[in-house]
Structure formats: structure tokens, C-alpha cells
Amino acid sequence: MTTIAVILGSTRPGRNSEAVARWILDLASARTDASFELVDVADHDLPLLDEPVPASMGQYQNEHTKRWAETVARYDGYVFVTPEYNHSTSGALKNAIDYVYAEWNNKAASFVSYGSAGGVRAVEHLRLIAAELQIATVRAQVSLSLADDFENYSEFTPREQALPQVETMLDQLVSWTKALESVRAEGAPAS
Ligand SMILES: Cc1cc2nc3c(=O)[nH]c(=O)nc-3n(C[C@H](O)[C@H](O)[C@H](O)COP(=O)(O)O)c2cc1C
């Protein structure tokens, strides 16, 4: 069964990302074409990157890196749930992404973002980062407004219009995730 991680990209106390990620997980769990699991960056206790060798060399030394690599490797695709911090993604999510390399390669990903402008600038940065990691990112994304999809910027109350956006995003993600399974089975070209 194709398995996709919903990656919760904020570690901040009082974070909005948990409600958003759980909402995506609930909607995705109704599907029969893939299974979905929550992966919370906060559960992985990753310090600021402390590996001496760049992840693309595949020489992970620390136990926390090896555990995180096993988690990332378990999934065929990813939904990144990201806040927008200073027009980019969170430092915690970027740090977690930087820790490993091969485990991301030839997988598909999509994005759910939130912020005053829907978090779209965070997603634009993440798309560039994903390209370097050989992650294929689908076009459809879900952008939630702090003013309109949250009460008092903190209680998640998504507007109905978000639902078809989620469905389209998941349709594209599942399709590309399955397509890339054959790329990985054939053995990916050397990076
Ligand atoms: C350090 C920081 C920087 C932020 N910068 C932006 C920003 O550039 N644009 C924006 O729309 N919201 C910005 N915000 C608001 C966040 O998007 C909002 O607080 C969101 O709920 C954060 O996600 P989280 O609650 O899951 O951590 C910022 C918040 C923080 C904490």
C-alpha cells in the first residue's frame, strides 16, 4: 500500500500546525488509494544540524539522524504542512529536511500552508528545496488564511472552499507518488 506522511512543520508551543495537519490527516484517511500517517518533527528531537558530513554523502553518524532517516524512508510521499515564518518555512522544518537526502529522493510531495498571505511564500521556498532533494512537487496546494480560516488567528475553522482544494492536492499527490514507485524500483540514476 502506498503510504504518505503528513509532516507537521512547526514545533512552536501553541502551534497552529497541529490542527491543520490533523484536519488533512482526517480528510486523507477517507481515501482508499493510499494510507496516511502523521509525522511530527517535534517528536524527533533533532538538534540544529550536527552531522559532520553533508546528507547527500549518506554517512549519517548520530542516532537521532539514523532514526529520522528511517522515518523519512518509510514513506512513498509527503504532505508538508508548513507555517510561514519571515516569508519562508519554519527553521525546524528546514532543519529536519536538511538532515537526510537519499530518503527523500524520487518521492512526491505536496504542500499545505497557512499565514496572513496563505503561507504561499513558504511553499515557494520549499519547492526550491524539494527540487534539490529530487522530490517531485505537485502543482495543487492548499493555502489557508490566518484571518479567514482561523478565529482569532489561533482556532482553526477552515472555510468550505478549502475542501475541493484538499481533494485536488491529494489526487495529484497520490498519482505522482504511485508513478515514482516504478522510478525507485528501476534504480534511480546516480545523483
Ligand atoms: C517567527 C515568525 C515569523 C512569522 N512571519 C510571518 C510571515 O512572514 N508571514 C506570515 O504570513 N505570517 C508570519 N508569521 C505568522 C505565522 O504564520 C503564524 O503565527 C502561524 O500560526 C505560525 O505557525 P504555527 O502556529 O504552526 O507555528 C510569523 C510567525 C512567527 C512566529
Short mmCIF file of C-alpha atoms and ligand atoms in Angstrom, two decimals:
data_model
loop_
_atom_site.label_atom_id
_atom_site.label_comp_id
_atom_site.label_asym_id
_atom_site.label_seq_id
_atom_site.Cartn_x
_atom_site.Cartn_y
_atom_site.Cartn_z
CA MET A 1 0.00 0.00 0.00
CA THR A 2 1.25 3.45 -0.90
CA THR A 3 1.98 5.28 2.35
CA ILE A 4 2.18 9.04 2.64
CA ALA A 5 3.37 11.10 5.61
CA VAL A 6 1.63 14.28 6.67
CA ILE A 7 4.63 16.16 8.07
CA LEU A 8 3.84 18.66 10.77
CA GLY A 9 6.26 21.51 10.22
CA SER A 10 6.09 23.67 13.34
CA THR A 11 7.50 22.83 16.77
CA ARG A 12 6.31 26.06 18.41
CA PRO A 13 4.32 25.83 21.68
CA GLY A 14 0.72 26.72 20.79
CA ARG A 15 1.38 25.97 17.13
CA ASN A 16 -1.46 26.07 14.59
CA SER A 17 0.15 23.35 12.52
CA GLU A 18 -1.19 20.53 14.66
CA ALA A 19 -4.86 21.35 13.97
CA VAL A 20 -4.14 21.83 10.26
CA ALA A 21 -2.18 18.58 9.98
CA ARG A 22 -4.85 16.58 11.84
CA TRP A 23 -7.54 18.03 9.55
CA ILE A 24 -5.55 16.95 6.48
CA LEU A 25 -4.97 13.52 8.01
CA ASP A 26 -8.72 13.12 8.70
CA LEU A 27 -9.65 14.06 5.14
CA ALA A 28 -6.91 11.92 3.63
CA SER A 29 -7.81 8.92 5.78
CA ALA A 30 -11.16 8.64 3.95
CA ARG A 31 -9.27 7.70 0.78
CA THR A 32 -8.70 4.11 -0.29
CA ASP A 33 -5.86 4.70 -2.77
CA ALA A 34 -3.15 5.37 -0.16
CA SER A 35 -2.70 5.34 3.59
CA PHE A 36 -1.65 8.42 5.50
CA GLU A 37 0.21 8.88 8.79
CA LEU A 38 1.18 11.91 10.84
CA VAL A 39 4.89 12.61 11.29
CA ASP A 40 5.57 15.33 13.85
CA VAL A 41 9.01 16.93 13.56
CA ALA A 42 8.69 17.83 17.25
CA ASP A 43 8.72 14.12 18.18
CA HIS A 44 12.15 13.58 16.68
CA ASP A 45 14.26 15.82 18.92
CA LEU A 46 16.52 16.91 16.12
CA PRO A 47 19.10 19.47 17.29
CA LEU A 48 20.31 22.08 14.83
CA LEU A 49 22.09 20.05 12.18
CA ASP A 50 25.04 18.35 13.85
CA GLU A 51 26.14 15.86 11.20
CA PRO A 52 29.76 16.44 10.12
CA VAL A 53 29.20 15.18 6.56
CA PRO A 54 26.54 16.56 4.16
CA ALA A 55 23.48 14.31 3.99
CA SER A 56 23.96 13.67 0.27
CA MET A 57 27.08 11.62 1.15
CA GLY A 58 24.89 9.20 3.13
CA GLN A 59 27.24 8.88 6.12
CA TYR A 60 24.88 9.53 8.99
CA GLN A 61 26.67 9.35 12.35
CA ASN A 62 24.15 10.33 15.01
CA GLU A 63 21.41 8.11 16.37
CA HIS A 64 18.82 10.88 16.01
CA THR A 65 19.76 11.20 12.30
CA LYS A 66 19.51 7.45 11.72
CA ARG A 67 16.10 7.35 13.41
CA TRP A 68 14.86 10.32 11.36
CA ALA A 69 16.24 8.73 8.18
CA GLU A 70 14.29 5.55 8.94
CA THR A 71 11.13 7.58 9.41
CA VAL A 72 11.54 9.52 6.15
CA ALA A 73 12.45 6.33 4.26
CA ARG A 74 9.24 4.59 5.39
CA TYR A 75 7.05 6.81 3.21
CA ASP A 76 6.41 6.95 -0.52
CA GLY A 77 5.26 10.57 -0.48
CA TYR A 78 4.78 13.56 1.79
CA VAL A 79 2.34 16.36 2.55
CA PHE A 80 4.35 19.16 4.13
CA VAL A 81 2.23 21.25 6.48
CA THR A 82 4.11 24.50 6.82
CA PRO A 83 3.66 27.81 8.55
CA GLU A 84 5.14 30.95 7.04
CA TYR A 85 7.90 32.48 9.14
CA ASN A 86 9.51 35.61 7.70
CA HIS A 87 8.37 34.73 4.20
CA SER A 88 9.80 31.20 4.38
CA THR A 89 9.13 27.88 6.07
CA SER A 90 9.95 27.21 9.73
CA GLY A 91 13.56 26.72 10.77
CA ALA A 92 12.53 23.43 12.40
CA LEU A 93 11.16 22.01 9.16
CA LYS A 94 14.12 23.20 7.09
CA ASN A 95 16.49 21.66 9.65
CA ALA A 96 14.63 18.33 9.55
CA ILE A 97 14.66 18.33 5.75
CA ASP A 98 18.42 19.07 5.64
CA TYR A 99 19.28 16.11 7.89
CA VAL A 100 18.79 13.39 5.26
CA TYR A 101 18.98 13.10 1.49
CA ALA A 102 18.58 9.72 -0.24
CA GLU A 103 15.46 9.02 1.80
CA TRP A 104 13.68 11.95 0.07
CA ASN A 105 14.85 11.12 -3.46
CA ASN A 106 12.34 10.17 -6.16
CA LYS A 107 9.35 10.70 -3.92
CA ALA A 108 6.43 13.07 -4.48
CA ALA A 109 5.25 15.87 -2.21
CA SER A 110 2.54 18.46 -1.81
CA PHE A 111 2.06 21.43 0.48
CA VAL A 112 -0.48 22.82 2.91
CA SER A 113 0.43 26.27 4.20
CA TYR A 114 -1.04 28.98 6.37
CA GLY A 115 -0.19 32.59 7.12
CA SER A 116 -1.52 36.07 6.50
CA ALA A 117 -1.00 35.56 2.77
CA GLY A 118 -1.82 31.86 2.92
CA GLY A 119 1.77 30.85 3.55
CA VAL A 120 2.46 30.80 -0.17
CA ARG A 121 5.94 32.30 0.17
CA ALA A 122 6.94 29.43 2.46
CA VAL A 123 5.75 26.97 -0.18
CA GLU A 124 7.70 28.72 -2.94
CA HIS A 125 10.88 28.26 -0.89
CA LEU A 126 10.01 24.65 -0.12
CA ARG A 127 9.54 23.90 -3.81
CA LEU A 128 13.13 25.02 -4.49
CA ILE A 129 14.42 22.95 -1.58
CA ALA A 130 12.45 19.92 -2.75
CA ALA A 131 13.94 20.17 -6.24
CA GLU A 132 17.44 19.86 -4.78
CA LEU A 133 16.35 16.75 -2.89
CA GLN A 134 14.85 15.15 -6.02
CA ILE A 135 11.36 15.41 -4.64
CA ALA A 136 8.68 15.97 -7.29
CA THR A 137 6.16 18.54 -6.08
CA VAL A 138 2.63 18.64 -7.44
CA ARG A 139 1.06 21.90 -8.58
CA ALA A 140 -2.08 21.85 -6.43
CA GLN A 141 -1.59 23.23 -2.94
CA VAL A 142 -3.78 24.29 -0.06
CA SER A 143 -3.28 27.82 1.25
CA LEU A 144 -5.07 28.77 4.45
CA SER A 145 -5.53 32.33 5.62
CA LEU A 146 -4.83 33.20 9.24
CA ALA A 147 -7.58 35.83 9.02
CA ASP A 148 -10.27 33.75 7.27
CA ASP A 149 -9.57 30.12 8.19
CA PHE A 150 -8.80 30.72 11.87
CA GLU A 151 -10.71 32.55 14.59
CA ASN A 152 -8.51 34.99 16.44
CA TYR A 153 -5.61 33.67 14.34
CA SER A 154 -5.50 30.58 16.55
CA GLU A 155 -8.66 28.45 16.40
CA PHE A 156 -8.73 26.52 13.13
CA THR A 157 -12.07 26.98 11.33
CA PRO A 158 -11.37 26.14 7.68
CA ARG A 159 -13.73 27.57 5.06
CA GLU A 160 -15.65 25.08 2.92
CA GLN A 161 -13.82 26.21 -0.18
CA ALA A 162 -10.69 24.52 1.13
CA LEU A 163 -12.21 21.04 0.80
CA PRO A 164 -12.06 20.72 -3.02
CA GLN A 165 -8.52 22.14 -2.87
CA VAL A 166 -7.53 19.36 -0.48
CA GLU A 167 -9.08 16.72 -2.75
CA THR A 168 -7.28 18.01 -5.86
CA MET A 169 -4.00 18.26 -3.99
CA LEU A 170 -4.32 14.69 -2.69
CA ASP A 171 -5.41 13.36 -6.11
CA GLN A 172 -2.28 14.80 -7.71
CA LEU A 173 -0.05 13.68 -4.86
CA VAL A 174 -1.27 10.07 -4.84
CA SER A 175 -0.94 9.87 -8.62
CA TRP A 176 2.66 11.14 -8.68
CA THR A 177 3.57 9.13 -5.59
CA LYS A 178 2.50 5.92 -7.31
CA ALA A 179 4.25 6.91 -10.55
CA LEU A 180 7.55 7.40 -8.75
CA GLU A 181 7.39 3.96 -7.16
CA SER A 182 8.46 2.49 -10.50
CA VAL A 183 11.32 5.01 -10.80
CA ARG A 184 12.65 3.83 -7.44
CA ALA A 185 12.13 0.16 -8.32
CA GLU A 186 14.18 0.59 -11.52
CA GLY A 187 17.03 2.10 -9.51
CA ALA A 188 17.42 5.82 -9.69
CA PRO A 189 20.21 7.36 -11.79
CA ALA A 190 23.27 8.37 -9.77
CA SER A 191 22.87 11.81 -8.24
C1 LIG B 1 8.93 33.97 13.69
C2 LIG B 1 7.61 34.18 12.98
C3 LIG B 1 7.61 34.82 11.77
C4 LIG B 1 6.40 34.99 11.08
N1 LIG B 1 6.43 35.53 9.84
C5 LIG B 1 5.31 35.54 9.10
C6 LIG B 1 5.34 35.95 7.74
O1 LIG B 1 6.36 36.32 7.20
N2 LIG B 1 4.19 35.92 7.03
C7 LIG B 1 3.01 35.49 7.59
O2 LIG B 1 2.01 35.45 6.90
N3 LIG B 1 2.95 35.10 8.88
C8 LIG B 1 4.06 35.12 9.64
N4 LIG B 1 4.02 34.68 10.94
C9 LIG B 1 2.74 34.26 11.49
C10 LIG B 1 2.63 32.75 11.40
O3 LIG B 1 2.40 32.30 10.08
C11 LIG B 1 1.53 32.26 12.32
O4 LIG B 1 1.85 32.65 13.65
C12 LIG B 1 1.35 30.75 12.26
O5 LIG B 1 0.31 30.36 13.13
C13 LIG B 1 2.64 30.06 12.67
O6 LIG B 1 2.52 28.67 12.56
P1 LIG B 1 2.50 27.73 13.86
O7 LIG B 1 1.43 28.31 14.78
O8 LIG B 1 2.12 26.37 13.37
O9 LIG B 1 3.86 27.79 14.46
C14 LIG B 1 5.19 34.54 11.66
C15 LIG B 1 5.22 33.93 12.92
C16 LIG B 1 6.41 33.73 13.57
C17 LIG B 1 6.42 33.00 14.88
#
